[in-house]
Amino acid sequence: MHIAPFDNQNKPIVDVEDPTVPLNYFNIVKLKKGEAFEYAVPGYETCIVPATGTVDVDIEGFKADALGHRVEDVWDGEPEGVYVPTAARATMVCQSDEAEVFVCGARYDKVLEAFTVRSDELDKVQYGSDDTKTHRKIKHILGTKYHDKVGRLLVSELFTVGEGGWSGFPSHKHDTDRLPDETRHDETYNFRFKPNHGSGVQMLQREDGKAGDAYHIVDGSTICIDNGYHPCAVLPGYQMYYFTILGGLSQRSLVQYFQPSHAYQIETIPGIKDMIAKFK
């Protein structure tokens, strides 16, 4: 499902028990200097990640001050985040002239401990190649190094390297719990383009060998993926970014099932096996 950009007025874009991606939660909060925003999401663990700007965060006494340092856009430096335990009340106060903040979550009942992820603590991987049109960089905010500190939530930023090219290829899906071959993980994206008048396409193929759907994605588009194979591409001459939220049904580690007709290309794309291993 494609949700076109709109002024959500700091209200969830993907709320709890969403009919398409019930395991996910997503909000975009926009603040000006000195403004505060408070929230709590019962039944969902969350993570606060400034897209741009700086905020001070208080989570029931746990403080993450001066979170986020990007100014112009998501290409302007490294991300930072803070993990918010299930149902905990979090307050953010804008310290920069303005801030745009992603609040993402996954359904999870247990209450864990809050912690901060600074820019030097990210889990990064770069894979693909210009020749295969798959060159990209992933910055895991809640990645493998926090596997024992998070319940079901995986949070990453994905960038195309250079201009044009494909992401999420070879096509894969993760809509059914059938270990060891696949796990059920709902997924939500928010896209940005550079320059921001760029755009791309999100494919969603329900069955191998049969025609599927395609969505025209623009700067600020949100995509909710419930099932099916889902590669995406950016127009030549533009860079693409997407903020990625994964919420597992029964475990945190993601097991992708690659589309049978394209799975052999795992062997042709440099570094893709390292990428697969990082989604844990």
mmCIF file of N, CA and C in Angstrom, residues 107-233:
data_model
loop_
_atom_site.group_PDB
_atom_site.id
_atom_site.type_symbol
_atom_site.label_atom_id
_atom_site.label_comp_id
_atom_site.label_asym_id
_atom_site.label_seq_id
_atom_site.Cartn_x
_atom_site.Cartn_y
_atom_site.Cartn_z
ATOM 1 N N ARG A 107 5.257 -4.340 17.254
ATOM 2 C CA ARG A 107 4.428 -4.906 18.319
ATOM 3 C C ARG A 107 5.269 -5.846 19.180
ATOM 4 N N TYR A 108 5.218 -5.610 20.490
ATOM 5 C CA TYR A 108 6.015 -6.411 21.426
ATOM 6 C C TYR A 108 5.484 -6.154 22.827
ATOM 7 N N ASP A 109 5.288 -7.209 23.601
ATOM 8 C CA ASP A 109 4.644 -7.082 24.910
ATOM 9 C C ASP A 109 5.611 -6.837 26.060
ATOM 10 N N LYS A 110 6.795 -7.442 26.016
ATOM 11 C CA LYS A 110 7.722 -7.331 27.132
ATOM 12 C C LYS A 110 8.317 -5.933 27.221
ATOM 13 N N VAL A 111 8.685 -5.542 28.434
ATOM 14 C CA VAL A 111 9.279 -4.223 28.668
ATOM 15 C C VAL A 111 10.775 -4.393 28.906
ATOM 16 N N LEU A 112 11.580 -3.795 28.032
ATOM 17 C CA LEU A 112 13.033 -3.863 28.137
ATOM 18 C C LEU A 112 13.579 -2.521 28.638
ATOM 19 N N GLU A 113 14.872 -2.297 28.493
ATOM 20 C CA GLU A 113 15.500 -1.075 28.984
ATOM 21 C C GLU A 113 15.769 -0.095 27.840
ATOM 22 N N ALA A 114 15.596 1.181 28.118
ATOM 23 C CA ALA A 114 15.911 2.211 27.129
ATOM 24 C C ALA A 114 17.425 2.301 26.929
ATOM 25 N N PHE A 115 17.835 2.658 25.713
ATOM 26 C CA PHE A 115 19.260 2.902 25.436
ATOM 27 C C PHE A 115 19.376 3.794 24.204
ATOM 28 N N THR A 116 20.524 4.439 24.087
ATOM 29 C CA THR A 116 20.778 5.372 22.990
ATOM 30 C C THR A 116 21.755 4.767 22.003
ATOM 31 N N VAL A 117 21.544 5.041 20.714
ATOM 32 C CA VAL A 117 22.469 4.631 19.658
ATOM 33 C C VAL A 117 23.037 5.893 19.028
ATOM 34 N N ARG A 118 24.316 6.136 19.266
ATOM 35 C CA ARG A 118 24.972 7.307 18.719
ATOM 36 C C ARG A 118 25.571 6.993 17.342
ATOM 37 N N SER A 119 25.979 8.040 16.647
ATOM 38 C CA SER A 119 26.426 7.883 15.264
ATOM 39 C C SER A 119 27.635 6.971 15.114
ATOM 40 N N ASP A 120 28.461 6.880 16.150
ATOM 41 C CA ASP A 120 29.631 6.009 16.068
ATOM 42 C C ASP A 120 29.323 4.576 16.500
ATOM 43 N N GLU A 121 28.058 4.287 16.757
ATOM 44 C CA GLU A 121 27.661 2.942 17.191
ATOM 45 C C GLU A 121 26.770 2.240 16.169
ATOM 46 N N LEU A 122 26.689 2.789 14.976
ATOM 47 C CA LEU A 122 25.861 2.188 13.934
ATOM 48 C C LEU A 122 26.498 0.916 13.391
ATOM 49 N N ASP A 123 25.670 0.062 12.845
ATOM 50 C CA ASP A 123 26.118 -1.175 12.205
ATOM 51 C C ASP A 123 25.940 -0.971 10.701
ATOM 52 N N LYS A 124 27.038 -0.792 9.969
ATOM 53 C CA LYS A 124 26.959 -0.414 8.557
ATOM 54 C C LYS A 124 27.365 -1.562 7.637
ATOM 55 N N VAL A 125 26.769 -1.558 6.447
ATOM 56 C CA VAL A 125 27.162 -2.508 5.414
ATOM 57 C C VAL A 125 26.939 -1.847 4.062
ATOM 58 N N GLN A 126 27.843 -2.093 3.140
ATOM 59 C CA GLN A 126 27.695 -1.597 1.772
ATOM 60 C C GLN A 126 27.857 -2.782 0.833
ATOM 61 N N TYR A 127 26.979 -2.889 -0.143
ATOM 62 C CA TYR A 127 27.032 -4.054 -1.019
ATOM 63 C C TYR A 127 26.568 -3.677 -2.412
ATOM 64 N N GLY A 128 26.625 -4.665 -3.315
ATOM 65 C CA GLY A 128 26.222 -4.448 -4.691
ATOM 66 C C GLY A 128 27.317 -3.791 -5.498
ATOM 67 N N SER A 129 26.989 -3.368 -6.711
ATOM 68 C CA SER A 129 27.965 -2.754 -7.600
ATOM 69 C C SER A 129 27.254 -1.872 -8.605
ATOM 70 N N ASP A 130 28.009 -0.950 -9.178
ATOM 71 C CA ASP A 130 27.438 -0.114 -10.228
ATOM 72 C C ASP A 130 27.087 -0.962 -11.444
ATOM 73 N N ASP A 131 27.917 -1.974 -11.733
ATOM 74 C CA ASP A 131 27.679 -2.824 -12.902
ATOM 75 C C ASP A 131 26.355 -3.572 -12.802
ATOM 76 N N THR A 132 26.020 -4.038 -11.591
ATOM 77 C CA THR A 132 24.773 -4.788 -11.424
ATOM 78 C C THR A 132 23.592 -3.896 -11.080
ATOM 79 N N LYS A 133 23.815 -2.567 -11.031
ATOM 80 C CA LYS A 133 22.759 -1.582 -10.720
ATOM 81 C C LYS A 133 22.134 -1.829 -9.344
ATOM 82 N N THR A 134 22.947 -2.361 -8.403
ATOM 83 C CA THR A 134 22.442 -2.711 -7.072
ATOM 84 C C THR A 134 23.270 -2.086 -5.954
ATOM 85 N N HIS A 135 24.071 -1.079 -6.252
ATOM 86 C CA HIS A 135 25.008 -0.530 -5.277
ATOM 87 C C HIS A 135 24.257 0.275 -4.218
ATOM 88 N N ARG A 136 24.386 -0.121 -2.952
ATOM 89 C CA ARG A 136 23.720 0.635 -1.895
ATOM 90 C C ARG A 136 24.429 0.476 -0.559
ATOM 91 N N LYS A 137 24.070 1.363 0.351
ATOM 92 C CA LYS A 137 24.652 1.407 1.697
ATOM 93 C C LYS A 137 23.513 1.318 2.709
ATOM 94 N N ILE A 138 23.728 0.516 3.749
ATOM 95 C CA ILE A 138 22.724 0.374 4.803
ATOM 96 C C ILE A 138 23.350 0.797 6.130
ATOM 97 N N LYS A 139 22.623 1.629 6.865
ATOM 98 C CA LYS A 139 23.034 2.044 8.200
ATOM 99 C C LYS A 139 22.004 1.493 9.179
ATOM 100 N N HIS A 140 22.380 0.425 9.869
ATOM 101 C CA HIS A 140 21.476 -0.193 10.842
ATOM 102 C C HIS A 140 21.545 0.590 12.149
ATOM 103 N N ILE A 141 20.417 1.109 12.562
ATOM 104 C CA ILE A 141 20.336 1.819 13.841
ATOM 105 C C ILE A 141 20.073 0.817 14.960
ATOM 106 N N LEU A 142 19.034 0.025 14.810
ATOM 107 C CA LEU A 142 18.836 -1.128 15.699
ATOM 108 C C LEU A 142 19.198 -2.359 14.898
ATOM 109 N N GLY A 143 20.490 -2.673 14.877
ATOM 110 C CA GLY A 143 21.019 -3.777 14.083
ATOM 111 C C GLY A 143 21.475 -4.943 14.931
ATOM 112 N N THR A 144 22.422 -5.704 14.395
ATOM 113 C CA THR A 144 22.837 -6.956 15.024
ATOM 114 C C THR A 144 23.435 -6.761 16.414
ATOM 115 N N LYS A 145 24.147 -5.648 16.628
ATOM 116 C CA LYS A 145 24.824 -5.481 17.919
ATOM 117 C C LYS A 145 23.837 -5.265 19.071
ATOM 118 N N TYR A 146 22.569 -4.982 18.746
ATOM 119 C CA TYR A 146 21.561 -4.776 19.799
ATOM 120 C C TYR A 146 20.547 -5.915 19.829
ATOM 121 N N HIS A 147 20.943 -7.060 19.305
ATOM 122 C CA HIS A 147 20.012 -8.185 19.174
ATOM 123 C C HIS A 147 19.424 -8.615 20.512
ATOM 124 N N ASP A 148 20.214 -8.541 21.579
ATOM 125 C CA ASP A 148 19.737 -8.987 22.892
ATOM 126 C C ASP A 148 19.046 -7.876 23.687
ATOM 127 N N LYS A 149 18.975 -6.673 23.123
ATOM 128 C CA LYS A 149 18.402 -5.538 23.856
ATOM 129 C C LYS A 149 17.071 -5.062 23.291
ATOM 130 N N VAL A 150 16.643 -5.676 22.172
ATOM 131 C CA VAL A 150 15.421 -5.275 21.482
ATOM 132 C C VAL A 150 14.553 -6.506 21.270
ATOM 133 N N GLY A 151 13.238 -6.312 21.285
ATOM 134 C CA GLY A 151 12.330 -7.437 21.152
ATOM 135 C C GLY A 151 12.115 -7.912 19.734
ATOM 136 N N ARG A 152 11.399 -7.101 18.901
ATOM 137 C CA ARG A 152 11.047 -7.514 17.536
ATOM 138 C C ARG A 152 11.443 -6.467 16.488
ATOM 139 N N LEU A 153 11.914 -5.313 16.911
ATOM 140 C CA LEU A 153 12.080 -4.162 16.022
ATOM 141 C C LEU A 153 13.461 -4.118 15.369
ATOM 142 N N LEU A 154 13.463 -3.946 14.046
ATOM 143 C CA LEU A 154 14.665 -3.692 13.264
ATOM 144 C C LEU A 154 14.504 -2.338 12.583
ATOM 145 N N VAL A 155 15.507 -1.452 12.714
ATOM 146 C CA VAL A 155 15.418 -0.103 12.160
ATOM 147 C C VAL A 155 16.700 0.204 11.385
ATOM 148 N N SER A 156 16.531 0.630 10.135
ATOM 149 C CA SER A 156 17.688 0.913 9.284
ATOM 150 C C SER A 156 17.412 2.095 8.367
ATOM 151 N N GLU A 157 18.498 2.674 7.861
ATOM 152 C CA GLU A 157 18.421 3.640 6.780
ATOM 153 C C GLU A 157 19.140 3.051 5.573
ATOM 154 N N LEU A 158 18.506 3.109 4.406
ATOM 155 C CA LEU A 158 19.072 2.531 3.195
ATOM 156 C C LEU A 158 19.258 3.615 2.144
ATOM 157 N N PHE A 159 20.432 3.627 1.521
ATOM 158 C CA PHE A 159 20.788 4.633 0.526
ATOM 159 C C PHE A 159 21.221 3.962 -0.763
ATOM 160 N N THR A 160 20.729 4.448 -1.895
ATOM 161 C CA THR A 160 21.356 4.058 -3.150
ATOM 162 C C THR A 160 22.696 4.772 -3.229
ATOM 163 N N VAL A 161 23.699 4.079 -3.743
ATOM 164 C CA VAL A 161 25.024 4.670 -3.907
ATOM 165 C C VAL A 161 25.134 5.133 -5.357
ATOM 166 N N GLY A 162 25.401 6.418 -5.550
ATOM 167 C CA GLY A 162 25.354 6.978 -6.893
ATOM 168 C C GLY A 162 23.919 7.323 -7.247
ATOM 169 N N GLU A 163 23.640 7.418 -8.528
ATOM 170 C CA GLU A 163 22.322 7.839 -8.987
ATOM 171 C C GLU A 163 21.703 6.759 -9.863
ATOM 172 N N GLY A 164 20.422 6.493 -9.641
ATOM 173 C CA GLY A 164 19.756 5.407 -10.339
ATOM 174 C C GLY A 164 20.036 4.082 -9.656
ATOM 175 N N GLY A 165 19.458 3.017 -10.148
ATOM 176 C CA GLY A 165 19.732 1.692 -9.616
ATOM 177 C C GLY A 165 18.569 1.106 -8.837
ATOM 178 N N TRP A 166 18.741 -0.143 -8.449
ATOM 179 C CA TRP A 166 17.713 -0.939 -7.789
ATOM 180 C C TRP A 166 18.095 -1.256 -6.348
ATOM 181 N N SER A 167 17.074 -1.440 -5.527
ATOM 182 C CA SER A 167 17.252 -1.851 -4.144
ATOM 183 C C SER A 167 16.258 -2.976 -3.859
ATOM 184 N N GLY A 168 16.579 -3.814 -2.877
ATOM 185 C CA GLY A 168 15.687 -4.925 -2.563
ATOM 186 C C GLY A 168 15.705 -6.003 -3.622
ATOM 187 N N PHE A 169 16.822 -6.132 -4.329
ATOM 188 C CA PHE A 169 16.949 -7.147 -5.365
ATOM 189 C C PHE A 169 18.157 -8.013 -5.071
ATOM 190 N N PRO A 170 18.138 -9.310 -5.299
ATOM 191 C CA PRO A 170 17.054 -10.093 -5.875
ATOM 192 C C PRO A 170 15.762 -9.993 -5.052
ATOM 193 N N SER A 171 14.650 -9.987 -5.756
ATOM 194 C CA SER A 171 13.348 -9.841 -5.108
ATOM 195 C C SER A 171 13.178 -10.890 -4.028
ATOM 196 N N HIS A 172 12.612 -10.450 -2.900
ATOM 197 C CA HIS A 172 12.443 -11.359 -1.764
ATOM 198 C C HIS A 172 11.133 -11.026 -1.058
ATOM 199 N N LYS A 173 10.726 -11.905 -0.186
ATOM 200 C CA LYS A 173 9.559 -11.647 0.648
ATOM 201 C C LYS A 173 9.815 -12.199 2.047
ATOM 202 N N HIS A 174 8.967 -11.783 2.996
ATOM 203 C CA HIS A 174 9.065 -12.269 4.385
ATOM 204 C C HIS A 174 7.697 -12.086 5.019
ATOM 205 N N ASP A 175 6.724 -12.819 4.489
ATOM 206 C CA ASP A 175 5.341 -12.656 4.944
ATOM 207 C C ASP A 175 4.752 -13.879 5.631
ATOM 208 N N THR A 176 5.570 -14.939 5.794
ATOM 209 C CA THR A 176 5.064 -16.192 6.362
ATOM 210 C C THR A 176 6.075 -16.762 7.336
ATOM 211 N N ASP A 177 5.625 -17.134 8.533
ATOM 212 C CA ASP A 177 6.519 -17.808 9.475
ATOM 213 C C ASP A 177 6.621 -19.272 9.092
ATOM 214 N N ARG A 178 7.731 -19.669 8.520
ATOM 215 C CA ARG A 178 7.976 -21.062 8.147
ATOM 216 C C ARG A 178 9.488 -21.320 8.198
ATOM 217 N N LEU A 179 10.000 -21.226 9.399
ATOM 218 C CA LEU A 179 11.433 -21.449 9.598
ATOM 219 C C LEU A 179 11.809 -22.868 9.191
ATOM 220 N N PRO A 180 13.010 -23.059 8.653
ATOM 221 C CA PRO A 180 14.112 -22.084 8.551
ATOM 222 C C PRO A 180 14.109 -21.268 7.261
ATOM 223 N N ASP A 181 13.059 -21.380 6.434
ATOM 224 C CA ASP A 181 13.087 -20.764 5.112
ATOM 225 C C ASP A 181 12.654 -19.301 5.092
ATOM 226 N N GLU A 182 11.816 -18.884 6.066
ATOM 227 C CA GLU A 182 11.242 -17.547 5.985
ATOM 228 C C GLU A 182 10.630 -17.170 7.329
ATOM 229 N N THR A 183 10.620 -15.856 7.624
ATOM 230 C CA THR A 183 9.921 -15.351 8.805
ATOM 231 C C THR A 183 8.883 -14.317 8.382
ATOM 232 N N ARG A 184 7.872 -14.135 9.224
ATOM 233 C CA ARG A 184 6.870 -13.089 9.003
ATOM 234 C C ARG A 184 7.387 -11.796 9.626
ATOM 235 N N HIS A 185 7.678 -10.836 8.785
ATOM 236 C CA HIS A 185 8.060 -9.496 9.211
ATOM 237 C C HIS A 185 7.285 -8.484 8.387
ATOM 238 N N ASP A 186 6.409 -7.711 9.032
ATOM 239 C CA ASP A 186 5.789 -6.580 8.351
ATOM 240 C C ASP A 186 6.854 -5.510 8.147
ATOM 241 N N GLU A 187 6.721 -4.750 7.042
ATOM 242 C CA GLU A 187 7.747 -3.758 6.719
ATOM 243 C C GLU A 187 7.100 -2.458 6.255
ATOM 244 N N THR A 188 7.664 -1.348 6.735
ATOM 245 C CA THR A 188 7.201 -0.014 6.357
ATOM 246 C C THR A 188 8.400 0.831 5.948
ATOM 247 N N TYR A 189 8.262 1.562 4.840
ATOM 248 C CA TYR A 189 9.310 2.441 4.325
ATOM 249 C C TYR A 189 8.822 3.883 4.305
ATOM 250 N N ASN A 190 9.774 4.826 4.468
ATOM 251 C CA ASN A 190 9.513 6.222 4.121
ATOM 252 C C ASN A 190 10.650 6.686 3.219
ATOM 253 N N PHE A 191 10.308 7.170 2.031
ATOM 254 C CA PHE A 191 11.294 7.480 0.998
ATOM 255 C C PHE A 191 11.644 8.960 0.960
ATOM 256 N N ARG A 192 12.919 9.236 0.599
ATOM 257 C CA ARG A 192 13.380 10.585 0.307
ATOM 258 C C ARG A 192 14.252 10.515 -0.959
ATOM 259 N N PHE A 193 14.260 11.616 -1.714
ATOM 260 C CA PHE A 193 15.042 11.671 -2.943
ATOM 261 C C PHE A 193 15.910 12.919 -2.961
ATOM 262 N N LYS A 194 17.035 12.799 -3.663
ATOM 263 C CA LYS A 194 17.968 13.914 -3.789
ATOM 264 C C LYS A 194 18.372 14.062 -5.251
ATOM 265 N N PRO A 195 18.095 15.227 -5.890
ATOM 266 C CA PRO A 195 17.238 16.317 -5.433
ATOM 267 C C PRO A 195 15.825 15.818 -5.116
ATOM 268 N N ASN A 196 15.094 16.599 -4.299
ATOM 269 C CA ASN A 196 13.847 16.069 -3.766
ATOM 270 C C ASN A 196 12.684 16.058 -4.755
ATOM 271 N N HIS A 197 12.907 16.549 -5.980
ATOM 272 C CA HIS A 197 11.882 16.378 -7.005
ATOM 273 C C HIS A 197 12.063 15.069 -7.765
ATOM 274 N N GLY A 198 13.026 14.256 -7.350
ATOM 275 C CA GLY A 198 13.198 12.930 -7.929
ATOM 276 C C GLY A 198 12.091 11.980 -7.496
ATOM 277 N N SER A 199 12.086 10.814 -8.098
ATOM 278 C CA SER A 199 11.069 9.821 -7.746
ATOM 279 C C SER A 199 11.539 8.442 -8.155
ATOM 280 N N GLY A 200 10.712 7.445 -7.882
ATOM 281 C CA GLY A 200 11.075 6.073 -8.195
ATOM 282 C C GLY A 200 9.843 5.200 -8.283
ATOM 283 N N VAL A 201 10.066 3.909 -8.231
ATOM 284 C CA VAL A 201 8.963 2.956 -8.323
ATOM 285 C C VAL A 201 9.161 1.852 -7.290
ATOM 286 N N GLN A 202 8.094 1.486 -6.620
ATOM 287 C CA GLN A 202 8.075 0.363 -5.691
ATOM 288 C C GLN A 202 7.221 -0.737 -6.311
ATOM 289 N N MET A 203 7.844 -1.885 -6.563
ATOM 290 C CA MET A 203 7.110 -3.029 -7.100
ATOM 291 C C MET A 203 6.609 -3.906 -5.960
ATOM 292 N N LEU A 204 5.522 -4.603 -6.196
ATOM 293 C CA LEU A 204 4.995 -5.556 -5.227
ATOM 294 C C LEU A 204 4.365 -6.701 -6.009
ATOM 295 N N GLN A 205 5.106 -7.791 -6.093
ATOM 296 C CA GLN A 205 4.675 -8.960 -6.864
ATOM 297 C C GLN A 205 4.217 -10.038 -5.891
ATOM 298 N N ARG A 206 2.954 -10.386 -5.956
ATOM 299 C CA ARG A 206 2.381 -11.307 -4.977
ATOM 300 C C ARG A 206 2.831 -12.745 -5.182
ATOM 301 N N GLU A 207 2.971 -13.173 -6.451
ATOM 302 C CA GLU A 207 3.358 -14.547 -6.740
ATOM 303 C C GLU A 207 4.412 -14.563 -7.832
ATOM 304 N N ASP A 208 5.342 -15.480 -7.711
ATOM 305 C CA ASP A 208 6.387 -15.626 -8.709
ATOM 306 C C ASP A 208 5.759 -15.972 -10.059
ATOM 307 N N GLY A 209 6.169 -15.253 -11.080
ATOM 308 C CA GLY A 209 5.692 -15.546 -12.421
ATOM 309 C C GLY A 209 4.386 -14.884 -12.810
ATOM 310 N N LYS A 210 3.782 -14.129 -11.890
ATOM 311 C CA LYS A 210 2.524 -13.454 -12.186
ATOM 312 C C LYS A 210 2.684 -11.940 -12.023
ATOM 313 N N ALA A 211 1.924 -11.186 -12.813
ATOM 314 C CA ALA A 211 2.004 -9.725 -12.748
ATOM 315 C C ALA A 211 1.559 -9.227 -11.387
ATOM 316 N N GLY A 212 2.247 -8.177 -10.916
ATOM 317 C CA GLY A 212 1.918 -7.608 -9.615
ATOM 318 C C GLY A 212 1.539 -6.151 -9.727
ATOM 319 N N ASP A 213 1.829 -5.391 -8.662
ATOM 320 C CA ASP A 213 1.487 -3.977 -8.605
ATOM 321 C C ASP A 213 2.759 -3.136 -8.615
ATOM 322 N N ALA A 214 2.609 -1.857 -8.977
ATOM 323 C CA ALA A 214 3.720 -0.907 -8.919
ATOM 324 C C ALA A 214 3.188 0.439 -8.447
ATOM 325 N N TYR A 215 3.975 1.111 -7.590
ATOM 326 C CA TYR A 215 3.575 2.400 -7.037
ATOM 327 C C TYR A 215 4.618 3.452 -7.397
ATOM 328 N N HIS A 216 4.158 4.623 -7.823
ATOM 329 C CA HIS A 216 5.047 5.744 -8.077
ATOM 330 C C HIS A 216 5.350 6.404 -6.742
ATOM 331 N N ILE A 217 6.605 6.332 -6.297
ATOM 332 C CA ILE A 217 6.999 6.877 -5.008
ATOM 333 C C ILE A 217 7.710 8.213 -5.219
ATOM 334 N N VAL A 218 7.400 9.174 -4.339
ATOM 335 C CA VAL A 218 7.982 10.508 -4.396
ATOM 336 C C VAL A 218 8.586 10.837 -3.036
ATOM 337 N N ASP A 219 9.171 12.016 -2.933
ATOM 338 C CA ASP A 219 9.799 12.429 -1.684
ATOM 339 C C ASP A 219 8.746 12.491 -0.567
ATOM 340 N N GLY A 220 8.905 11.641 0.452
ATOM 341 C CA GLY A 220 7.947 11.586 1.547
ATOM 342 C C GLY A 220 6.948 10.451 1.458
ATOM 343 N N SER A 221 6.985 9.673 0.384
ATOM 344 C CA SER A 221 6.077 8.528 0.257
ATOM 345 C C SER A 221 6.314 7.506 1.356
ATOM 346 N N THR A 222 5.234 6.907 1.851
ATOM 347 C CA THR A 222 5.312 5.796 2.793
ATOM 348 C C THR A 222 4.735 4.554 2.110
ATOM 349 N N ILE A 223 5.455 3.458 2.204
ATOM 350 C CA ILE A 223 5.013 2.184 1.642
ATOM 351 C C ILE A 223 4.855 1.174 2.777
ATOM 352 N N CYS A 224 3.710 0.486 2.812
ATOM 353 C CA CYS A 224 3.455 -0.582 3.780
ATOM 354 C C CYS A 224 3.396 -1.907 3.026
ATOM 355 N N ILE A 225 4.237 -2.843 3.420
ATOM 356 C CA ILE A 225 4.332 -4.117 2.715
ATOM 357 C C ILE A 225 3.832 -5.229 3.619
ATOM 358 N N ASP A 226 2.717 -5.823 3.228
ATOM 359 C CA ASP A 226 2.172 -6.930 4.011
ATOM 360 C C ASP A 226 2.633 -8.275 3.468
ATOM 361 N N ASN A 227 2.656 -8.421 2.136
ATOM 362 C CA ASN A 227 3.123 -9.688 1.580
ATOM 363 C C ASN A 227 3.565 -9.485 0.139
ATOM 364 N N GLY A 228 4.424 -10.367 -0.316
ATOM 365 C CA GLY A 228 4.888 -10.334 -1.694
ATOM 366 C C GLY A 228 6.334 -9.895 -1.837
ATOM 367 N N TYR A 229 6.860 -10.054 -3.055
ATOM 368 C CA TYR A 229 8.230 -9.682 -3.397
ATOM 369 C C TYR A 229 8.258 -8.188 -3.726
ATOM 370 N N HIS A 230 9.277 -7.456 -3.227
ATOM 371 C CA HIS A 230 9.156 -6.005 -3.239
ATOM 372 C C HIS A 230 10.454 -5.240 -3.539
ATOM 373 N N PRO A 231 11.004 -5.347 -4.737
ATOM 374 C CA PRO A 231 12.142 -4.501 -5.105
ATOM 375 C C PRO A 231 11.675 -3.084 -5.436
ATOM 376 N N CYS A 232 12.600 -2.114 -5.403
ATOM 377 C CA CYS A 232 12.286 -0.740 -5.762
ATOM 378 C C CYS A 232 13.447 -0.143 -6.541
ATOM 379 N N ALA A 233 13.165 0.941 -7.276
ATOM 380 C CA ALA A 233 14.184 1.571 -8.114
ATOM 381 C C ALA A 233 14.006 3.079 -8.098
#
